[in-house]
mmCIF file of C-alpha atoms and ligand atoms in Angstrom:
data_model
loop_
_atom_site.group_PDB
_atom_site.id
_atom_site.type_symbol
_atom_site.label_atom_id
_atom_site.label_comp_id
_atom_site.label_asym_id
_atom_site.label_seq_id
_atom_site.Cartn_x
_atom_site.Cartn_y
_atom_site.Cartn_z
ATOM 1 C CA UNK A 158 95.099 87.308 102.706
ATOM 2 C CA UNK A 159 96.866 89.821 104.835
ATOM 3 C CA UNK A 160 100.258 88.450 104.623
ATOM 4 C CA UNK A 161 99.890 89.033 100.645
ATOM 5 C CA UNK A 162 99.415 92.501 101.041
ATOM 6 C CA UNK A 163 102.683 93.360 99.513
ATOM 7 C CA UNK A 164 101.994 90.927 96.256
ATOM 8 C CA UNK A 165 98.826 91.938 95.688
ATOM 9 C CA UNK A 166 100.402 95.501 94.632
ATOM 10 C CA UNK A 167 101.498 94.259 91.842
ATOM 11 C CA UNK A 168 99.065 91.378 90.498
ATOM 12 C CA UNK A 169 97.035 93.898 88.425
ATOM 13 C CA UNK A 170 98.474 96.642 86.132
ATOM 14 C CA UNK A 171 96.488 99.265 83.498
ATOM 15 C CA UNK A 172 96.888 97.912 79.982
ATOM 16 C CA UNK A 173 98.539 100.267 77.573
ATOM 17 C CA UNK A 174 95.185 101.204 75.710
ATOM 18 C CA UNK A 175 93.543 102.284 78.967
ATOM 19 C CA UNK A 176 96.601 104.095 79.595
ATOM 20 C CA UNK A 177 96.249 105.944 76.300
ATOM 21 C CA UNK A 178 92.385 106.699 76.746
ATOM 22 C CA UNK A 179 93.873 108.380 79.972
ATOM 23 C CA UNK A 180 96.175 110.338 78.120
ATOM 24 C CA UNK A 181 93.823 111.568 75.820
ATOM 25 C CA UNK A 182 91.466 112.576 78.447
ATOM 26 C CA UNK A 183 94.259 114.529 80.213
ATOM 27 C CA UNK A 184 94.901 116.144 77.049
ATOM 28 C CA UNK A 185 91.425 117.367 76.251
ATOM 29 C CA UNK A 186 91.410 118.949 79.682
ATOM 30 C CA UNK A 187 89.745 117.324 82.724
ATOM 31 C CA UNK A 188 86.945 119.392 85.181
ATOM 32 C CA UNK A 189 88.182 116.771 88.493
ATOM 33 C CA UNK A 190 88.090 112.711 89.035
ATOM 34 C CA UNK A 191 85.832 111.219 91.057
ATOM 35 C CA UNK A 192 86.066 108.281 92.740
ATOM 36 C CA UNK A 193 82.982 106.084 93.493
ATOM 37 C CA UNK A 194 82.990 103.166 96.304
ATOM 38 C CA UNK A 195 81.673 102.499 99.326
ATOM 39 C CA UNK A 196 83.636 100.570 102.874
ATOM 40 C CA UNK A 197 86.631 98.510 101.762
ATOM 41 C CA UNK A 198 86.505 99.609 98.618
ATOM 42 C CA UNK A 199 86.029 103.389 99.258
ATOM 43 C CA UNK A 200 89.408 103.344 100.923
ATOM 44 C CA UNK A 201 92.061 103.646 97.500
ATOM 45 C CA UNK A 202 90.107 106.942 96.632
ATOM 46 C CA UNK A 203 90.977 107.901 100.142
ATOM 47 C CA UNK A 204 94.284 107.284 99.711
ATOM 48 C CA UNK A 205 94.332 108.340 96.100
ATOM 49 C CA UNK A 206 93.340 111.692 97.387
ATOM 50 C CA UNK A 207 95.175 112.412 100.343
ATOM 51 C CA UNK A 208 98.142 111.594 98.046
ATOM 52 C CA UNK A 209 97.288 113.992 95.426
ATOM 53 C CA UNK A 210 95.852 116.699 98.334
ATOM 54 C CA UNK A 211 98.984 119.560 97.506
ATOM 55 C CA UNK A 212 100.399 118.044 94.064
ATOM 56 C CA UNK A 213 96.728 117.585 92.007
ATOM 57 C CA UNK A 214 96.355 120.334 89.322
ATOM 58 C CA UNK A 215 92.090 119.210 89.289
ATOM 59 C CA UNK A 216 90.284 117.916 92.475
ATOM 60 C CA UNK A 217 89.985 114.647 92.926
ATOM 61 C CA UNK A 218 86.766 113.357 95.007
ATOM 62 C CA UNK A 219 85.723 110.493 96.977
ATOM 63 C CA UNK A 220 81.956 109.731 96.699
ATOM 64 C CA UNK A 221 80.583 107.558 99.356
ATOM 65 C CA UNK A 222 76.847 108.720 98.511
ATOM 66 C CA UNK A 223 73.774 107.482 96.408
ATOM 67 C CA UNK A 224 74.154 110.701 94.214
ATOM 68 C CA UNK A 225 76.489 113.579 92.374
ATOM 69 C CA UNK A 226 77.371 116.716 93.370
ATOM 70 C CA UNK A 227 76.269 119.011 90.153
ATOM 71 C CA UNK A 228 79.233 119.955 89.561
ATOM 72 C CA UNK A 229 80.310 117.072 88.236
ATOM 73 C CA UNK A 230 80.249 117.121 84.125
ATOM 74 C CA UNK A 231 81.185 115.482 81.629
ATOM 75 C CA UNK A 232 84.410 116.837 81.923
ATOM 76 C CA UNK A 233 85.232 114.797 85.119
ATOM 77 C CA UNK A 234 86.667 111.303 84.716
ATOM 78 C CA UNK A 235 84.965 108.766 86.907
ATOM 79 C CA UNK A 236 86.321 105.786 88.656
ATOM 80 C CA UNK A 237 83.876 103.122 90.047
ATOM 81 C CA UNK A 238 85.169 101.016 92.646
ATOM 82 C CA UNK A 239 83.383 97.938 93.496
ATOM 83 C CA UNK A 240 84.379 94.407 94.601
ATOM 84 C CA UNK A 241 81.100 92.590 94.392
ATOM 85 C CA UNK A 242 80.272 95.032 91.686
ATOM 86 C CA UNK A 243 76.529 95.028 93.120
ATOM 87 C CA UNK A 244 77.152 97.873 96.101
ATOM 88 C CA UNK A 245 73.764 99.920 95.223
ATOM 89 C CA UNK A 246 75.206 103.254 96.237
ATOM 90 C CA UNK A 247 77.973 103.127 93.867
ATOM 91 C CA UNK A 248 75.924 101.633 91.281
ATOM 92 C CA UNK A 249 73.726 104.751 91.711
ATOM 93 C CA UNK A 250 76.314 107.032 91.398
ATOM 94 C CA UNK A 251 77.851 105.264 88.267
ATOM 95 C CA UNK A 252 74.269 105.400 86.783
ATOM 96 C CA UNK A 253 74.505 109.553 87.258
ATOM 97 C CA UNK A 254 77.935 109.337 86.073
ATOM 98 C CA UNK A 255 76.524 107.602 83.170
ATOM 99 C CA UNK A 256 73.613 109.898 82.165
ATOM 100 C CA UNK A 257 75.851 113.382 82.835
ATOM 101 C CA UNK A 258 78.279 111.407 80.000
ATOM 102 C CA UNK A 259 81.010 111.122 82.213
ATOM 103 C CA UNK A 260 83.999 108.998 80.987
ATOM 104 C CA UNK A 261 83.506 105.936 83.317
ATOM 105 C CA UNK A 262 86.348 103.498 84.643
ATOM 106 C CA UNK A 263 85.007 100.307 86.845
ATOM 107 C CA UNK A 264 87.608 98.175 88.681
ATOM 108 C CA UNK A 265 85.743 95.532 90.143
ATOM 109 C CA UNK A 266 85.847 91.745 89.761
ATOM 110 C CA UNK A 267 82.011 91.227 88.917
ATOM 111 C CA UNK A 268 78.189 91.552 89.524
ATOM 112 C CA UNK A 269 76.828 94.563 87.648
ATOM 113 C CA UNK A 270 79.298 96.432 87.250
ATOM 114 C CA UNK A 271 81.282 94.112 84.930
ATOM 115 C CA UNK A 272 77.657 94.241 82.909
ATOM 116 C CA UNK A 273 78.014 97.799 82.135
ATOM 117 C CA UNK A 274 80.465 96.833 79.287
ATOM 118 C CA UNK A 275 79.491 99.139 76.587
ATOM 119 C CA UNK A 276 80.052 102.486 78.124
ATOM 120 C CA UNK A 277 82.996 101.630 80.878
ATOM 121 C CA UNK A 278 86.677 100.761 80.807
ATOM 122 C CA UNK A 279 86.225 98.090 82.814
ATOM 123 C CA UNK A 280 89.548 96.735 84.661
ATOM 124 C CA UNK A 281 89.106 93.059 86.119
ATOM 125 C CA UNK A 282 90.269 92.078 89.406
ATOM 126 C CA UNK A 283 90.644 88.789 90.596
ATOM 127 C CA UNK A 284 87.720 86.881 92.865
ATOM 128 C CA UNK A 285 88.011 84.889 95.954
ATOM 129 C CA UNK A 286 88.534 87.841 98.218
ATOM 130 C CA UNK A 287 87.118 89.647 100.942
ATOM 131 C CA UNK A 288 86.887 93.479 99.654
ATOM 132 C CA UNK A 289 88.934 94.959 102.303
ATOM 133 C CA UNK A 290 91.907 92.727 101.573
ATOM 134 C CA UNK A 291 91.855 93.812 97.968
ATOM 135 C CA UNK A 292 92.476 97.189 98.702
ATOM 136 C CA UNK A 293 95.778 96.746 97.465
ATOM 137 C CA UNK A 294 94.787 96.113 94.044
ATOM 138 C CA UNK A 295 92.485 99.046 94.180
ATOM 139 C CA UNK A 296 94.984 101.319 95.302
ATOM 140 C CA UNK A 297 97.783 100.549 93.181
ATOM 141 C CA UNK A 298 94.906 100.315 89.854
ATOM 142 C CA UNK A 299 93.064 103.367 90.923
ATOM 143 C CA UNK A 300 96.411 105.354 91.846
ATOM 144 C CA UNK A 301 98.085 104.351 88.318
ATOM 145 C CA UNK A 302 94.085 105.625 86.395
ATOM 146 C CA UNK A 303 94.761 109.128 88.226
ATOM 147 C CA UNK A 304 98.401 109.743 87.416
ATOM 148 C CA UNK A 305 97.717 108.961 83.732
ATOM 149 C CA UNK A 306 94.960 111.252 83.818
ATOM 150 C CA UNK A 307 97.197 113.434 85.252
ATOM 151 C CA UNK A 308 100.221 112.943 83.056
ATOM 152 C CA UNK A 309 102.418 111.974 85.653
ATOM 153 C CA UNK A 310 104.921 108.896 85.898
ATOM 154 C CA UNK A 311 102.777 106.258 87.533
ATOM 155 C CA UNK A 312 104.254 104.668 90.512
ATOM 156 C CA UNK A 313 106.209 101.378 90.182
ATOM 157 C CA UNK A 314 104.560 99.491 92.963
ATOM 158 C CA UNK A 315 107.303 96.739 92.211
ATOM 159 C CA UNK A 316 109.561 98.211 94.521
ATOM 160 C CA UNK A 317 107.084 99.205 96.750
ATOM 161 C CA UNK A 318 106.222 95.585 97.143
ATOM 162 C CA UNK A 319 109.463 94.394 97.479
ATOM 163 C CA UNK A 320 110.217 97.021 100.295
ATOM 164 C CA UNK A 321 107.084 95.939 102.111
ATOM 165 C CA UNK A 322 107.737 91.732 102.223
ATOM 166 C CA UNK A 323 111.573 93.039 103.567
ATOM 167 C CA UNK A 324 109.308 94.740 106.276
ATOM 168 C CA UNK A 325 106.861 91.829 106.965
ATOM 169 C CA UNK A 326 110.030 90.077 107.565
ATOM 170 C CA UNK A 327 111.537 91.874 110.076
ATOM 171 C CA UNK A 328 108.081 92.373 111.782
ATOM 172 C CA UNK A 329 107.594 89.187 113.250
ATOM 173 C CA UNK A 330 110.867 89.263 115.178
ATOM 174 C CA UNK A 331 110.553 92.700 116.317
ATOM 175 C CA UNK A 332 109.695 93.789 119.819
ATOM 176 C CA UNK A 333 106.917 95.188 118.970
ATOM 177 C CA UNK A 334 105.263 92.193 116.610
ATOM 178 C CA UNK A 335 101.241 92.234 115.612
ATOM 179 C CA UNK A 336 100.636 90.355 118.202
ATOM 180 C CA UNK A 337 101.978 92.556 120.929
ATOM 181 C CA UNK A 338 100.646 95.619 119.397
ATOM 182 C CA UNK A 339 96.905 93.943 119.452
ATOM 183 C CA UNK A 340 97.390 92.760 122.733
ATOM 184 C CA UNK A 341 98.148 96.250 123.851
ATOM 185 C CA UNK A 342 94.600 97.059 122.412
ATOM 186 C CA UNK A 343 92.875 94.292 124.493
ATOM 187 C CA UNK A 344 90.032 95.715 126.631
ATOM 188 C CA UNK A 345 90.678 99.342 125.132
ATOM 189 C CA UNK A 346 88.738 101.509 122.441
ATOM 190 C CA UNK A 347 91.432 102.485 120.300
ATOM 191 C CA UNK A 348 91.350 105.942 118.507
ATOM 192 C CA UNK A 349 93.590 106.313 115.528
ATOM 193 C CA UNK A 350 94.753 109.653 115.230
ATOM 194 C CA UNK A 351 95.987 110.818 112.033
ATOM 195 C CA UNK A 352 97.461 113.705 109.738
ATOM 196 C CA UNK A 353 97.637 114.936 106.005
ATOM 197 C CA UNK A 354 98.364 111.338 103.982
ATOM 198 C CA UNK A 355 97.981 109.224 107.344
ATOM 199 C CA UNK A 356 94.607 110.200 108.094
ATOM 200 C CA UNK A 357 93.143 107.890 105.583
ATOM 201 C CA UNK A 358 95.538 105.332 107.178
ATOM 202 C CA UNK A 359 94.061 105.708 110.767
ATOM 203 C CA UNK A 360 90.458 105.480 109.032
ATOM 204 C CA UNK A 361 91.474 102.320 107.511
ATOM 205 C CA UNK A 362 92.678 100.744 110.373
ATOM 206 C CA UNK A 363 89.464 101.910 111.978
ATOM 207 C CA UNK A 364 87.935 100.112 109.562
ATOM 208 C CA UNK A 365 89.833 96.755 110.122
ATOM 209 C CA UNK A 366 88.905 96.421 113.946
ATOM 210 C CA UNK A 367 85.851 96.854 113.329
ATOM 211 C CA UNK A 368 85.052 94.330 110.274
ATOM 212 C CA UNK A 369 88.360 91.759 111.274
ATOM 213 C CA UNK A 370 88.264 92.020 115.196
ATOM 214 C CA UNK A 371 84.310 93.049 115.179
ATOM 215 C CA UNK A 372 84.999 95.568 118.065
ATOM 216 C CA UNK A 373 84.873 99.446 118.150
ATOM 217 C CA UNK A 374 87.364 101.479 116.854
ATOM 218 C CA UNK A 375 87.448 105.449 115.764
ATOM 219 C CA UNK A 376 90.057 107.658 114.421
ATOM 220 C CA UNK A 377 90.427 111.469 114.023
ATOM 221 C CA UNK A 378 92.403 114.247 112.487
ATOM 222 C CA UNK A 379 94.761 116.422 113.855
ATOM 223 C CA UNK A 380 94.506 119.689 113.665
ATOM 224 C CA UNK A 381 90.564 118.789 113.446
ATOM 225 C CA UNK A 382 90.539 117.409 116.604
ATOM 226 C CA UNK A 383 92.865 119.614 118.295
ATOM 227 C CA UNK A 384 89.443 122.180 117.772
ATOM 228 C CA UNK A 385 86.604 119.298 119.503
ATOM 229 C CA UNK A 386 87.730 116.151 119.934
ATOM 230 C CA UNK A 387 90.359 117.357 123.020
ATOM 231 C CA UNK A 388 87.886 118.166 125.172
ATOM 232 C CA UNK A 389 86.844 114.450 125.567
ATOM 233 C CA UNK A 390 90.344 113.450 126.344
ATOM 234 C CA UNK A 391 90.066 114.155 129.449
ATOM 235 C CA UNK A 392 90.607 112.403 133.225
ATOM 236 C CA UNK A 393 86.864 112.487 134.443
ATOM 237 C CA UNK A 394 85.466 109.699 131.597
ATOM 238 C CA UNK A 395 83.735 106.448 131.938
ATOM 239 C CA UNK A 396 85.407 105.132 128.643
ATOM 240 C CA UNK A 397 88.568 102.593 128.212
ATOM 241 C CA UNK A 398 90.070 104.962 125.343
ATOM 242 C CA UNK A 399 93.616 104.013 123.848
ATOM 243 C CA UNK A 400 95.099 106.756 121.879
ATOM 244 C CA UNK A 401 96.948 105.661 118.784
ATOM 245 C CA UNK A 402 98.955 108.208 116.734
ATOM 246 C CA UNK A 403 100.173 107.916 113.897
ATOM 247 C CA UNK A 404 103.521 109.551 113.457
ATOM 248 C CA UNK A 405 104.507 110.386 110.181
ATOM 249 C CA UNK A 406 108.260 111.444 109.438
ATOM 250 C CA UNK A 407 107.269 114.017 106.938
ATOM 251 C CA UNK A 408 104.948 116.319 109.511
ATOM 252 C CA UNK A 409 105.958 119.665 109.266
ATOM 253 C CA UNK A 410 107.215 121.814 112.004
ATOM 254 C CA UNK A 411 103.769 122.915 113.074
ATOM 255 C CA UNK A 412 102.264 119.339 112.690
ATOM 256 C CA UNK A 413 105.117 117.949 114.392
ATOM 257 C CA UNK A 414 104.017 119.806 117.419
ATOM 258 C CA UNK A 415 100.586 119.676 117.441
ATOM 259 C CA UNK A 416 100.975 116.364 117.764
ATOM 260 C CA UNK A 417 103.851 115.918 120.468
ATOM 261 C CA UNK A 418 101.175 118.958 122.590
ATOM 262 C CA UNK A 419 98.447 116.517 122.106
ATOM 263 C CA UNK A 420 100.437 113.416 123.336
ATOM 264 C CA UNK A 421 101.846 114.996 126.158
ATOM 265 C CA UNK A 422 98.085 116.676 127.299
ATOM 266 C CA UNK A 423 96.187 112.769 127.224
ATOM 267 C CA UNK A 424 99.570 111.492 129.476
ATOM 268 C CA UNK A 425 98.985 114.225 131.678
ATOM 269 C CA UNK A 426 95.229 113.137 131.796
ATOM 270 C CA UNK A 427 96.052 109.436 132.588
ATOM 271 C CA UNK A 428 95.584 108.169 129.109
ATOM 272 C CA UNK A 429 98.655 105.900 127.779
ATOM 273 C CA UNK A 430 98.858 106.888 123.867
ATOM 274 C CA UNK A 431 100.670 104.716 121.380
ATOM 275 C CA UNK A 432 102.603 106.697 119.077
ATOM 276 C CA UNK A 433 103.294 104.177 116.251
ATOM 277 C CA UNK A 434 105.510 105.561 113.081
ATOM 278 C CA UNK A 435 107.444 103.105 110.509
ATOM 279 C CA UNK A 436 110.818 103.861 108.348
ATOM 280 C CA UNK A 437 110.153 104.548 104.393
ATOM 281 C CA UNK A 438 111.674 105.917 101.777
ATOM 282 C CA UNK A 439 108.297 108.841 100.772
ATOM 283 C CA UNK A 440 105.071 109.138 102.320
ATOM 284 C CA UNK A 441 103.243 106.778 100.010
ATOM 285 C CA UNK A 442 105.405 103.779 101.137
ATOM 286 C CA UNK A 443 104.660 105.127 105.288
ATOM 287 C CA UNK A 444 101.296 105.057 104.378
ATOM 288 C CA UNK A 445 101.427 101.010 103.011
ATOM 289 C CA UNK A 446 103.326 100.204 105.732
ATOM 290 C CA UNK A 447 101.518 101.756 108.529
ATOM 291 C CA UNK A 448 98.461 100.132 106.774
ATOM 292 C CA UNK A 449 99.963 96.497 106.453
ATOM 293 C CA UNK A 450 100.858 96.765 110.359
ATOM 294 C CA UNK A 451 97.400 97.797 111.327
ATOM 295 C CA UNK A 452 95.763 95.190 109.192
ATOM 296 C CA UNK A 453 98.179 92.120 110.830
ATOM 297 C CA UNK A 454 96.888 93.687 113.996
ATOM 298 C CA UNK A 455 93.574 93.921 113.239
ATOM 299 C CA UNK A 456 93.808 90.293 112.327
ATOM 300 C CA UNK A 457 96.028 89.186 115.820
ATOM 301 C CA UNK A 458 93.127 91.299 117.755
ATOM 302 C CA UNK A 459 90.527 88.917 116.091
ATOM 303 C CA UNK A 460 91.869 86.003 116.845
ATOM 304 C CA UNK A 461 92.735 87.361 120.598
ATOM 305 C CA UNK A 462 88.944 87.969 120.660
ATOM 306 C CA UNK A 463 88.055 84.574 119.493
ATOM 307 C CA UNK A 464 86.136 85.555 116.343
ATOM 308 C CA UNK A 465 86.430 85.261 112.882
ATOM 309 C CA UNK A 466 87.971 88.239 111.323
ATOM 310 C CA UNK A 467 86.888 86.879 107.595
ATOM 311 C CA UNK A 468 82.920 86.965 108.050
ATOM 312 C CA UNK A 469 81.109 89.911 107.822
ATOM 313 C CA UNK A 470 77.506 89.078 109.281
ATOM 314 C CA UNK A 471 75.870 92.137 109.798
ATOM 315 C CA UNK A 472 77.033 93.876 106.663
ATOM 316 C CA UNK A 473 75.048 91.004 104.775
ATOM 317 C CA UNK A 474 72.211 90.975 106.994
ATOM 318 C CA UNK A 475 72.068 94.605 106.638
ATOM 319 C CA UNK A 476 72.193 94.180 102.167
ATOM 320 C CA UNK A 477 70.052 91.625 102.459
ATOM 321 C CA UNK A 478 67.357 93.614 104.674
ATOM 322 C CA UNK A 479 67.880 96.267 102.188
ATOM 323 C CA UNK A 480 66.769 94.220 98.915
HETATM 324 C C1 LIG B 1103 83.703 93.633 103.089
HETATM 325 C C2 LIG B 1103 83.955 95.073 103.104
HETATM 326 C C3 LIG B 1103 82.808 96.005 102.895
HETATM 327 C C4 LIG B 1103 82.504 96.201 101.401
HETATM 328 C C5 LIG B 1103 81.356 97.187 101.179
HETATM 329 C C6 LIG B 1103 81.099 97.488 99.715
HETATM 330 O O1 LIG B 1103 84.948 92.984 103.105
HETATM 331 O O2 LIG B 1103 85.072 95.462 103.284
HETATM 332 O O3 LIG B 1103 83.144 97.233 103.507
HETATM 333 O O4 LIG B 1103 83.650 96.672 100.748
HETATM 334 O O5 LIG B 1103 80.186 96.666 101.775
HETATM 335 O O6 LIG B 1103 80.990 96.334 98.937
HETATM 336 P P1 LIG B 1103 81.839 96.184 97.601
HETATM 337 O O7 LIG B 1103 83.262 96.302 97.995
HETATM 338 O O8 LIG B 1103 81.509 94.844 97.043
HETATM 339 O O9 LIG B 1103 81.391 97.305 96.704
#
């Protein structure tokens, strides 16, 4: 499911009538988009936002919650993200969405969701998966919905895709393959350390130990963590902590050496960081990449650990408990 990362950009596209309701939305003047969904499917609005973070001329907001903020109107577009299409935070959220008469979008490939036919553009995604690995269907759906709002060009993810499979290619014979990386994280706690558009990308892969390789995992923000999270770096700790930046080749000057300061201060405290940083033609194709590489390694550090990176036990106990 991994592997077909790259595909997957492209399998679903907006038709051209949502595309116009998005243009006439635009036109009539929009108050912000928010975007509902909660664990694997949270993470496209996370990415769709740390995208838009300098260029968006309205906020854009990622909802992870039971409930609204009031400030949300019927003037703000919202975009439902569900895979099951039964995840009862975001169906609570859609259901405020739905009584403030917010425009509604739903990308999901069933349950409830897919029910609420009358008053949502609803845009079908395939089945079979596990959420997490349709993220690239949410991205590339839920990135297209916001620059139509926006009245942008929307992104051709066909060349995206085609750049990424040239990648995947060149991975496996590289020094530094999947494997090796998640063999580097054996018997550590890695903390993915991120900035601007690749902190979503170090919560992601976050996310991926922990649901593929069911092990802990963190991540953190520089400059944030430059302010807190330092002070824990440090020589006298009990923890196995692996340090994982994420380099991106667009950091400004003063990001640039936040980051080299912080790498240099955890060496000099006995910690052995990874600094991990991939070739691309903008930020949004670092940001797939980086994500495709941490996903393979989430995967590799699964199988490493002898468990099955596909299951998701406690996360069903836990709905299940809950109903
Ligand atoms: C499972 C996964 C979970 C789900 C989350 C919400 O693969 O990644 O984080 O995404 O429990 O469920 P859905 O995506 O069905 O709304």
């Amino acid at each position: 499911m991994v592997r077909d990362f790259p595909n997957l950009l492209t399998r679903v596209k907006i038709d051209q009538d949502t595309q116009d309701i998005c243009v006439r939305l635009g036109d009539e003047g929009l108050g912000g988009v928010a975007i509902l969904g909660m664990g694997g499917s949270s993470i496209a609005g996370l990415y769709v936002q740390a995208l838009l973070q300098e260029a968006a001329t309205f906020p854009v907001r990622v909802n992870q919650v039971y409930t609204l903020p009031a400030y949300v109107d019927s003037r703000w577009a919202t975009i439902a993200v569900s895979y099951s299409g039964n995840t009862e935070e975001t169906l609570a959220a859609y259901n405020h969405a739905a009584q403030r008469n917010c425009p509604i979008f739903a990308i999901t490939s069933g349950g409830l969701l897919l029910s609420k036919n009358i008053s949502t553009m609803i845009i079908k995604i395939p089945g079979g998966f596990q959420p997490r690995a349709a993220f690239p269907i949410f991205f590339s759906v839920a990135l297209n919905l916001v620059e139509c709002l926006a009245g942008v060009n929307l992104t051709d993810f066909d060349t995206i895709s085609k750049s990424l499979l040239a990648k995947l290619a060149k991975w496996d014979d590289s020094a530094l393959t999947p494997r090796a990386m998640a063999q580097d994280f054996t018997g550590y706690v890695p903390v993915f350390i991120g900035s601007s558009h690749l902190t979503p990308v170090a919560y992601r892969a976050k996310c991926q130990i922990n649901e593929n390789a069911k092990t802990m995992a963190f991540y953190s923000e520089i400059p944030e963590a430059n302010h807190n999270e330092i002070e824990s770096f440090i020589a006298d700790n009990e923890f196995n902590i692996l340090p994982v930046f994420l380099r991106s080749s667009y950091e400004d000057e003063r990001l640039k050496r936040r980051m080299d300061i912080t790498t240099s201060l955890y060496e000099e405290e006995g910690f052995s960081p990874i600094r991990l940083s991939i070739g691309s033609k903008d930020e949004l194709e670092e940001m797939l990449a980086l994500t495709l590489y941490l996903d393979l390694v989430s995967v590799e550090l699964a199988e490493l650990r002898g468990v099955n990176p596909v299951s998701v036990n406690q996360i069903s106990r836990l709905k299940k408990e809950l109903e």
